[in-house]
């Protein structure tokens, strides 16, 4: 991997060309179509995170954040538009579902340019390449009986064992008691560059201040949609807070494979700031723009140029928005 990237994100022409080239290796339209098919082909919804709630809040940087990144968002408090969601394209998915990731998309707003992250409640993604993602989704498409073919999924998993890591991680943990009660990871490796043009590779994690999981009995007692009401009650008492932590890479840590996790307990971590979610917002506040974590990164924060799953996100999101609007 490249440790000191002198060109940051898509602000650098070379990085943009690399990102575009990788994104074209698999048709993003085919991936989005497969996402919708796997979720039941609902219309007017997102291809991923169809069920969710829009939010407003604030990000306050930690005193030492600017030493890691020159992004203006790490120099002063900025407003945030965010959205919690359930994974997948089914807007009727149960909040009790497992193994399903919970999602957290956010836009940290600044006049000089926004900073967008899309993170999930697991340290790894389900696939490492767009082609693998397409097949992962296709084998999960419901058949005439409304159910996916278990044998196809089993065969695919045997041939692609890394695609089982996320589900195994989620299955080993309780269902979160709240959207705000679980940690979220940006599964890609970012490069943070400061004003001295010193770069550090890191994975970003949003650490909940109030983690809580549900026991089996507690889960059985819940209705299929309880996260929205729980969040209203929680925010009526005060903001939901997350610390943004940069987990710093060491030599040998993979940066091009989002199915591979880093040993966090053995890595140095730096707190970049605190994200406070203060209120639920109208859906229109989140629907007006796409949360694009590839195109919307400021100078001082760069996504990976060697991770094809990062590259495919921007064109896939554009296809999803187009389908949702038509």
Tab-separated table of C-alpha atoms in Angstrom, residues 142-269:
chain	number	residue	atom	x	y	z
A	142	UNK	CA	-35.896	-14.617	-4.480
A	143	UNK	CA	-37.172	-17.443	-6.676
A	144	UNK	CA	-40.794	-18.137	-7.694
A	145	UNK	CA	-41.551	-19.153	-4.098
A	146	UNK	CA	-40.388	-15.756	-2.835
A	147	UNK	CA	-37.269	-17.207	-1.210
A	148	UNK	CA	-33.627	-17.324	-2.337
A	149	UNK	CA	-32.075	-20.664	-3.245
A	150	UNK	CA	-30.182	-21.796	-0.143
A	151	UNK	CA	-28.015	-24.195	-2.160
A	152	UNK	CA	-26.846	-21.421	-4.485
A	153	UNK	CA	-25.906	-19.266	-1.497
A	154	UNK	CA	-24.088	-22.191	0.123
A	155	UNK	CA	-22.095	-22.925	-3.035
A	156	UNK	CA	-21.176	-19.275	-3.540
A	157	UNK	CA	-20.087	-18.937	0.095
A	158	UNK	CA	-17.894	-22.026	-0.185
A	159	UNK	CA	-16.143	-20.580	-3.232
A	160	UNK	CA	-15.893	-17.094	-1.675
A	161	UNK	CA	-15.310	-17.604	2.066
A	162	UNK	CA	-14.416	-13.958	2.680
A	163	UNK	CA	-18.032	-13.053	1.870
A	164	UNK	CA	-19.163	-14.835	5.051
A	165	UNK	CA	-17.125	-12.686	7.448
A	166	UNK	CA	-19.626	-9.870	7.842
A	167	UNK	CA	-22.578	-12.161	8.554
A	168	UNK	CA	-20.494	-14.203	10.999
A	169	UNK	CA	-19.487	-11.037	12.839
A	170	UNK	CA	-23.092	-9.821	13.060
A	171	UNK	CA	-24.456	-13.221	14.082
A	172	UNK	CA	-21.994	-13.368	16.969
A	173	UNK	CA	-23.444	-10.171	18.456
A	174	UNK	CA	-26.872	-9.125	19.720
A	175	UNK	CA	-29.251	-7.029	17.653
A	176	UNK	CA	-28.620	-3.364	18.568
A	177	UNK	CA	-31.217	-1.889	20.921
A	178	UNK	CA	-31.057	1.375	18.998
A	179	UNK	CA	-29.626	2.907	15.867
A	180	UNK	CA	-27.627	5.006	18.329
A	181	UNK	CA	-26.562	2.030	20.442
A	182	UNK	CA	-23.974	0.468	18.158
A	183	UNK	CA	-20.587	1.371	16.681
A	184	UNK	CA	-20.209	2.105	12.969
A	185	UNK	CA	-17.186	1.567	10.718
A	186	UNK	CA	-16.059	3.092	7.448
A	187	UNK	CA	-14.769	-0.187	6.029
A	188	UNK	CA	-12.370	1.497	3.585
A	189	UNK	CA	-8.879	2.831	4.334
A	190	UNK	CA	-8.544	6.623	4.165
A	191	UNK	CA	-5.481	8.847	4.013
A	192	UNK	CA	-5.520	11.823	6.376
A	193	UNK	CA	-3.161	14.640	5.377
A	194	UNK	CA	-2.298	17.631	7.561
A	195	UNK	CA	-1.132	21.150	6.705
A	196	UNK	CA	2.476	19.925	6.537
A	197	UNK	CA	1.404	17.397	3.868
A	198	UNK	CA	2.138	14.550	6.268
A	199	UNK	CA	-0.158	11.625	5.509
A	200	UNK	CA	-1.402	8.768	7.650
A	201	UNK	CA	-3.529	5.842	6.509
A	202	UNK	CA	-6.439	5.050	8.809
A	203	UNK	CA	-9.784	3.365	9.116
A	204	UNK	CA	-12.516	5.479	10.648
A	205	UNK	CA	-14.888	4.323	13.365
A	206	UNK	CA	-17.828	6.057	15.016
A	207	UNK	CA	-17.950	4.830	18.613
A	208	UNK	CA	-21.336	5.020	20.328
A	209	UNK	CA	-21.458	6.641	23.764
A	210	UNK	CA	-24.331	4.352	24.771
A	211	UNK	CA	-23.867	0.875	23.303
A	212	UNK	CA	-26.640	-1.622	24.045
A	213	UNK	CA	-27.780	-4.929	22.569
A	214	UNK	CA	-31.020	-6.846	23.019
A	215	UNK	CA	-31.327	-10.220	24.719
A	216	UNK	CA	-33.356	-12.905	22.952
A	217	UNK	CA	-36.330	-12.256	25.236
A	218	UNK	CA	-36.094	-8.494	24.736
A	219	UNK	CA	-35.922	-8.981	20.979
A	220	UNK	CA	-39.025	-11.195	20.924
A	221	UNK	CA	-40.994	-8.529	22.784
A	222	UNK	CA	-40.186	-5.832	20.230
A	223	UNK	CA	-42.382	-4.996	17.210
A	224	UNK	CA	-40.845	-5.144	13.747
A	225	UNK	CA	-40.465	-1.360	13.650
A	226	UNK	CA	-39.230	0.014	16.955
A	227	UNK	CA	-36.091	1.988	16.100
A	228	UNK	CA	-37.989	5.135	15.096
A	229	UNK	CA	-39.938	5.426	18.348
A	230	UNK	CA	-36.877	4.525	20.418
A	231	UNK	CA	-34.892	7.259	18.722
A	232	UNK	CA	-37.597	9.871	19.349
A	233	UNK	CA	-37.631	8.998	23.050
A	234	UNK	CA	-33.842	9.000	23.231
A	235	UNK	CA	-33.371	12.361	21.524
A	236	UNK	CA	-36.075	13.951	23.694
A	237	UNK	CA	-33.683	13.376	26.607
A	238	UNK	CA	-30.588	14.694	24.829
A	239	UNK	CA	-28.293	14.142	21.847
A	240	UNK	CA	-26.975	10.740	20.798
A	241	UNK	CA	-23.193	10.961	20.651
A	242	UNK	CA	-20.461	9.172	18.753
A	243	UNK	CA	-16.708	9.707	18.931
A	244	UNK	CA	-15.017	9.658	15.525
A	245	UNK	CA	-11.835	7.637	15.922
A	246	UNK	CA	-9.024	7.146	13.403
A	247	UNK	CA	-7.475	3.677	13.689
A	248	UNK	CA	-3.967	4.114	12.307
A	249	UNK	CA	-2.527	1.540	9.925
A	250	UNK	CA	0.678	-0.387	10.390
A	251	UNK	CA	2.789	-2.011	7.659
A	252	UNK	CA	0.984	-4.968	6.156
A	253	UNK	CA	-2.540	-3.820	6.975
A	254	UNK	CA	-4.699	-4.399	3.866
A	255	UNK	CA	-6.072	-1.249	2.252
A	256	UNK	CA	-7.657	-2.679	-0.901
A	257	UNK	CA	-9.895	-5.364	0.633
A	258	UNK	CA	-12.883	-4.170	2.717
A	259	UNK	CA	-13.674	-7.762	3.762
A	260	UNK	CA	-10.430	-7.781	5.785
A	261	UNK	CA	-10.435	-6.149	9.212
A	262	UNK	CA	-7.512	-4.675	11.115
A	263	UNK	CA	-6.709	-5.795	14.698
A	264	UNK	CA	-8.045	-2.658	16.371
A	265	UNK	CA	-6.893	-3.699	19.831
A	266	UNK	CA	-3.286	-3.608	18.579
A	267	UNK	CA	-3.503	-0.366	16.621
A	268	UNK	CA	-2.930	3.196	17.736
A	269	UNK	CA	-6.106	5.281	17.612
